[in-house]
């Protein structure tokens, strides 16, 4: 008689539970990374569209307009760090997002976004 090989019912259930947990974690992280890429795109658009000699408030207002369009809720124009050097502008921001997992356990993601990176 040949030896049977393969997964048992219990090991199949364990693999299934693991795959479902990874899928659920991925589904919770997609909106967070989508917002990160929207912030990066908005910062680059602000640097491209606003003249470098404009007032700091103009950069903040422009970002707030892009944030309203792209549904960016983690940061506002007031949170931006704007640096000017030799006729160019670099805008950066650091922020955190908390993703609730189960009960009182959360995943904290720290982002550092810059228009130059």
CSV table of C-alpha atoms in Angstrom, one decimal, residues 2-92:
chain,number,residue,atom,x,y,z
A,2,UNK,CA,1.4,3.4,-1.0
A,3,UNK,CA,1.8,6.2,1.6
A,4,UNK,CA,-0.8,8.9,1.2
A,5,UNK,CA,0.5,12.5,1.2
A,6,UNK,CA,-1.1,15.9,1.3
A,7,UNK,CA,-2.9,18.1,3.7
A,8,UNK,CA,-5.2,16.9,6.4
A,9,UNK,CA,-8.5,18.6,7.1
A,10,UNK,CA,-7.0,20.4,10.1
A,11,UNK,CA,-4.0,21.6,8.3
A,12,UNK,CA,-6.2,22.8,5.4
A,13,UNK,CA,-8.3,24.8,7.8
A,14,UNK,CA,-5.1,26.3,9.4
A,15,UNK,CA,-3.8,27.3,6.0
A,16,UNK,CA,-7.2,28.8,5.1
A,17,UNK,CA,-7.3,30.8,8.4
A,18,UNK,CA,-3.8,32.2,7.7
A,19,UNK,CA,-4.7,33.2,4.2
A,20,UNK,CA,-7.9,34.9,5.3
A,21,UNK,CA,-6.0,36.8,8.0
A,22,UNK,CA,-3.4,38.0,5.5
A,23,UNK,CA,-6.2,39.0,3.1
A,24,UNK,CA,-8.0,41.0,5.7
A,25,UNK,CA,-4.8,42.8,6.8
A,26,UNK,CA,-4.1,43.6,3.1
A,27,UNK,CA,-7.6,45.0,2.7
A,28,UNK,CA,-7.2,47.2,5.8
A,29,UNK,CA,-3.8,48.5,4.5
A,30,UNK,CA,-4.9,49.4,0.9
A,31,UNK,CA,-6.7,52.7,1.9
A,32,UNK,CA,-3.7,53.8,4.0
A,33,UNK,CA,-1.2,53.3,1.2
A,34,UNK,CA,-3.6,54.8,-1.3
A,35,UNK,CA,-3.7,57.9,0.8
A,36,UNK,CA,0.1,57.9,1.0
A,37,UNK,CA,0.4,57.9,-2.8
A,38,UNK,CA,-2.3,60.7,-3.0
A,39,UNK,CA,-0.3,62.8,-0.6
A,40,UNK,CA,2.9,62.3,-2.6
A,41,UNK,CA,1.0,63.2,-5.8
A,42,UNK,CA,-0.5,66.3,-4.2
A,43,UNK,CA,2.8,67.6,-2.9
A,44,UNK,CA,4.4,67.2,-6.4
A,45,UNK,CA,1.4,68.9,-8.0
A,46,UNK,CA,1.6,71.8,-5.6
A,47,UNK,CA,5.4,72.3,-6.2
A,48,UNK,CA,4.7,72.1,-10.0
A,49,UNK,CA,1.7,74.4,-10.1
A,50,UNK,CA,2.4,77.1,-7.5
A,51,UNK,CA,5.2,79.6,-8.5
A,52,UNK,CA,8.2,79.3,-6.2
A,53,UNK,CA,8.1,83.0,-5.2
A,54,UNK,CA,4.5,82.7,-3.8
A,55,UNK,CA,3.6,83.1,-0.2
A,56,UNK,CA,3.7,80.1,2.1
A,57,UNK,CA,-0.1,80.3,2.5
A,58,UNK,CA,-0.6,79.8,-1.2
A,59,UNK,CA,1.2,76.4,-1.0
A,60,UNK,CA,-0.9,75.4,2.0
A,61,UNK,CA,-4.2,76.5,0.2
A,62,UNK,CA,-3.2,74.6,-2.9
A,63,UNK,CA,-2.5,71.5,-0.9
A,64,UNK,CA,-5.8,71.8,0.8
A,65,UNK,CA,-7.5,71.9,-2.6
A,66,UNK,CA,-5.7,68.8,-3.7
A,67,UNK,CA,-6.5,67.1,-0.4
A,68,UNK,CA,-10.2,67.8,-0.8
A,69,UNK,CA,-10.2,66.3,-4.3
A,70,UNK,CA,-8.2,63.2,-3.4
A,71,UNK,CA,-9.9,62.6,-0.1
A,72,UNK,CA,-6.7,63.1,2.1
A,73,UNK,CA,-7.8,63.3,5.7
A,74,UNK,CA,-4.7,62.5,7.7
A,75,UNK,CA,-2.9,65.8,7.1
A,76,UNK,CA,-3.8,69.4,6.3
A,77,UNK,CA,-2.0,72.3,4.7
A,78,UNK,CA,-0.9,73.5,8.2
A,79,UNK,CA,1.1,70.3,8.7
A,80,UNK,CA,3.4,70.9,5.7
A,81,UNK,CA,7.0,71.9,6.2
A,82,UNK,CA,7.9,74.2,3.3
A,83,UNK,CA,11.6,74.9,2.5
A,84,UNK,CA,12.8,77.4,-0.1
A,85,UNK,CA,16.3,77.3,-1.6
A,86,UNK,CA,17.7,78.9,-4.7
A,87,UNK,CA,14.4,79.5,-6.5
A,88,UNK,CA,13.0,76.0,-5.8
A,89,UNK,CA,10.6,74.7,-3.2
A,90,UNK,CA,10.7,71.5,-1.2
A,91,UNK,CA,7.6,70.5,0.7
A,92,UNK,CA,7.6,67.6,3.2
